[in-house]
């Protein structure tokens, strides 16, 4: 599935100011399949809305040859969950995710040129 994908959107939670072990394990399990493709992030958590996890993923993503998008959509859980624990992202955040997906599509198109074999 990773090999067939042209771009990635990582939904990242933050635990103890860092990346979760299953996500790191998933990234480490492959190498060439990630390379030359863009990655966008939607992060979530309490005190930093997952941004510290994103900062930790980014060098890993770069080491694997991915191109991280500069903008991150954050979900600060104290603000976006209602009293039943349901996600209420609000119009602005929903729009930000749309823009992130559109940016991911544009990067994927551009980077697909780099993944083509060089002409002899
Ligand atoms: C042990 C533990 C450590 C956590 N550490 C952080 C943290 O450092 N920063 C943060 O923003 N949120 C932290 N959280 C909040 C989690 O990001 C939040 O509970 C989130 O919903 C976890 O994702 P999950 O429900 O998909 O497992 C922590 C939660 C737990 C249980």
GROMACS .gro file of C-alpha atoms and ligand atoms in nm:
model
  151
    1UNK     CA    1   0.000   0.000   0.000
    2UNK     CA    2   0.281   0.241   0.088
    3UNK     CA    3   0.459   0.159  -0.238
    4UNK     CA    4   0.142   0.231  -0.439
    5UNK     CA    5   0.075   0.565  -0.265
    6UNK     CA    6   0.185   0.899  -0.412
    7UNK     CA    7   0.153   1.098  -0.088
    8UNK     CA    8   0.094   1.045   0.284
    9UNK     CA    9  -0.114   1.212   0.550
   10UNK     CA   10  -0.001   1.115   0.899
   11UNK     CA   11  -0.248   1.153   1.184
   12UNK     CA   12  -0.014   1.185   1.480
   13UNK     CA   13  -0.096   1.169   1.849
   14UNK     CA   14   0.152   1.295   2.107
   15UNK     CA   15   0.254   1.087   2.409
   16UNK     CA   16   0.510   1.215   2.659
   17UNK     CA   17   0.614   1.494   2.423
   18UNK     CA   18   0.695   1.251   2.147
   19UNK     CA   19   0.594   1.028   1.861
   20UNK     CA   20   0.407   0.704   1.935
   21UNK     CA   21   0.600   0.377   1.911
   22UNK     CA   22   0.360   0.215   1.656
   23UNK     CA   23   0.401   0.511   1.419
   24UNK     CA   24   0.782   0.502   1.447
   25UNK     CA   25   0.774   0.128   1.395
   26UNK     CA   26   0.555   0.166   1.084
   27UNK     CA   27   0.793   0.425   0.938
   28UNK     CA   28   1.102   0.214   1.014
   29UNK     CA   29   0.950  -0.101   0.867
   30UNK     CA   30   0.997   0.028   0.512
   31UNK     CA   31   1.243   0.250   0.332
   32UNK     CA   32   1.233   0.292  -0.047
   33UNK     CA   33   0.852   0.282  -0.048
   34UNK     CA   34   0.833   0.615   0.140
   35UNK     CA   35   1.096   0.798  -0.065
   36UNK     CA   36   1.031   1.083  -0.308
   37UNK     CA   37   0.678   1.144  -0.178
   38UNK     CA   38   0.524   1.427   0.024
   39UNK     CA   39   0.390   1.389   0.376
   40UNK     CA   40   0.138   1.612   0.553
   41UNK     CA   41   0.047   1.601   0.919
   42UNK     CA   42  -0.267   1.634   1.123
   43UNK     CA   43  -0.162   1.624   1.488
   44UNK     CA   44  -0.357   1.594   1.809
   45UNK     CA   45  -0.288   1.602   2.178
   46UNK     CA   46  -0.333   1.805   2.492
   47UNK     CA   47  -0.074   2.068   2.583
   48UNK     CA   48   0.086   2.114   2.240
   49UNK     CA   49  -0.187   1.967   2.017
   50UNK     CA   50   0.065   1.710   1.897
   51UNK     CA   51   0.311   1.959   1.749
   52UNK     CA   52   0.605   1.820   1.946
   53UNK     CA   53   0.533   1.478   1.796
   54UNK     CA   54   0.533   1.633   1.448
   55UNK     CA   55   0.870   1.795   1.518
   56UNK     CA   56   0.998   1.450   1.612
   57UNK     CA   57   0.857   1.277   1.304
   58UNK     CA   58   0.993   1.533   1.060
   59UNK     CA   59   1.364   1.430   1.073
   60UNK     CA   60   1.256   1.066   1.046
   61UNK     CA   61   1.045   1.149   0.739
   62UNK     CA   62   1.336   1.339   0.584
   63UNK     CA   63   1.573   1.048   0.654
   64UNK     CA   64   1.330   0.825   0.464
   65UNK     CA   65   1.334   1.061   0.166
   66UNK     CA   66   0.992   1.214   0.218
   67UNK     CA   67   0.919   1.583   0.172
   68UNK     CA   68   0.722   1.722   0.468
   69UNK     CA   69   0.470   1.998   0.398
   70UNK     CA   70   0.541   2.312   0.602
   71UNK     CA   71   0.185   2.359   0.730
   72UNK     CA   72   0.039   2.131   0.997
   73UNK     CA   73  -0.325   2.107   1.103
   74UNK     CA   74  -0.345   2.072   1.481
   75UNK     CA   75  -0.629   1.941   1.693
   76UNK     CA   76  -0.597   2.069   2.051
   77UNK     CA   77  -0.816   1.811   2.222
   78UNK     CA   78  -0.938   2.046   2.495
   79UNK     CA   79  -1.092   2.268   2.226
   80UNK     CA   80  -1.211   2.027   1.958
   81UNK     CA   81  -1.388   1.759   2.161
   82UNK     CA   82  -1.740   1.806   2.289
   83UNK     CA   83  -1.855   1.677   2.630
   84UNK     CA   84  -1.922   1.332   2.477
   85UNK     CA   85  -1.570   1.316   2.335
   86UNK     CA   86  -1.685   1.369   1.977
   87UNK     CA   87  -1.461   1.565   1.742
   88UNK     CA   88  -1.605   1.906   1.650
   89UNK     CA   89  -1.332   2.049   1.427
   90UNK     CA   90  -1.512   2.371   1.332
   91UNK     CA   91  -1.526   2.533   0.991
   92UNK     CA   92  -1.178   2.686   0.995
   93UNK     CA   93  -1.002   2.362   1.080
   94UNK     CA   94  -1.209   2.164   0.830
   95UNK     CA   95  -1.104   2.418   0.564
   96UNK     CA   96  -0.739   2.387   0.676
   97UNK     CA   97  -0.754   2.012   0.621
   98UNK     CA   98  -0.897   2.068   0.272
   99UNK     CA   99  -0.611   2.307   0.193
  100UNK     CA  100  -0.358   2.059   0.333
  101UNK     CA  101  -0.496   1.783   0.108
  102UNK     CA  102  -0.486   2.014  -0.194
  103UNK     CA  103  -0.123   2.105  -0.113
  104UNK     CA  104  -0.040   1.738  -0.074
  105UNK     CA  105  -0.187   1.671  -0.419
  106UNK     CA  106   0.022   1.952  -0.573
  107UNK     CA  107   0.344   1.829  -0.409
  108UNK     CA  108   0.267   1.470  -0.514
  109UNK     CA  109   0.233   1.580  -0.874
  110UNK     CA  110   0.560   1.776  -0.863
  111UNK     CA  111   0.757   1.501  -0.683
  112UNK     CA  112   0.631   1.230  -0.919
  113UNK     CA  113   0.858   1.387  -1.183
  114UNK     CA  114   1.160   1.325  -0.958
  115UNK     CA  115   1.065   0.961  -0.911
  116UNK     CA  116   1.075   0.895  -1.285
  117UNK     CA  117   1.396   0.719  -1.393
  118UNK     CA  118   1.652   0.969  -1.524
  119UNK     CA  119   1.686   0.971  -1.905
  120UNK     CA  120   2.000   0.789  -2.025
  121LIG     C1  121   0.052   0.856   2.899
  121LIG     C2  122   0.005   0.975   2.821
  121LIG     C3  123   0.095   1.075   2.787
  121LIG     C4  124   0.052   1.185   2.714
  121LIG     N1  125   0.142   1.283   2.682
  121LIG     C5  126   0.102   1.390   2.611
  121LIG     C6  127   0.196   1.490   2.577
  121LIG     O1  128   0.312   1.485   2.612
  121LIG     N2  129   0.151   1.595   2.505
  121LIG     C7  130   0.022   1.606   2.462
  121LIG     O2  131  -0.010   1.703   2.394
  121LIG     N3  132  -0.070   1.512   2.493
  121LIG     C8  133  -0.033   1.403   2.567
  121LIG     N4  134  -0.123   1.306   2.600
  121LIG     C9  135  -0.261   1.318   2.550
  121LIG    C10  136  -0.279   1.231   2.428
  121LIG     O3  137  -0.221   1.292   2.313
  121LIG    C11  138  -0.429   1.211   2.404
  121LIG     O4  139  -0.479   1.136   2.513
  121LIG    C12  140  -0.461   1.145   2.274
  121LIG     O5  141  -0.601   1.127   2.263
  121LIG    C13  142  -0.391   1.008   2.260
  121LIG     O6  143  -0.417   0.956   2.133
  121LIG     P1  144  -0.504   0.821   2.114
  121LIG     O7  145  -0.634   0.848   2.186
  121LIG     O8  146  -0.519   0.808   1.965
  121LIG     O9  147  -0.425   0.709   2.175
  121LIG    C14  148  -0.083   1.195   2.673
  121LIG    C15  149  -0.172   1.095   2.708
  121LIG    C16  150  -0.129   0.986   2.782
  121LIG    C17  151  -0.230   0.878   2.818
   0.00000   0.00000   0.00000
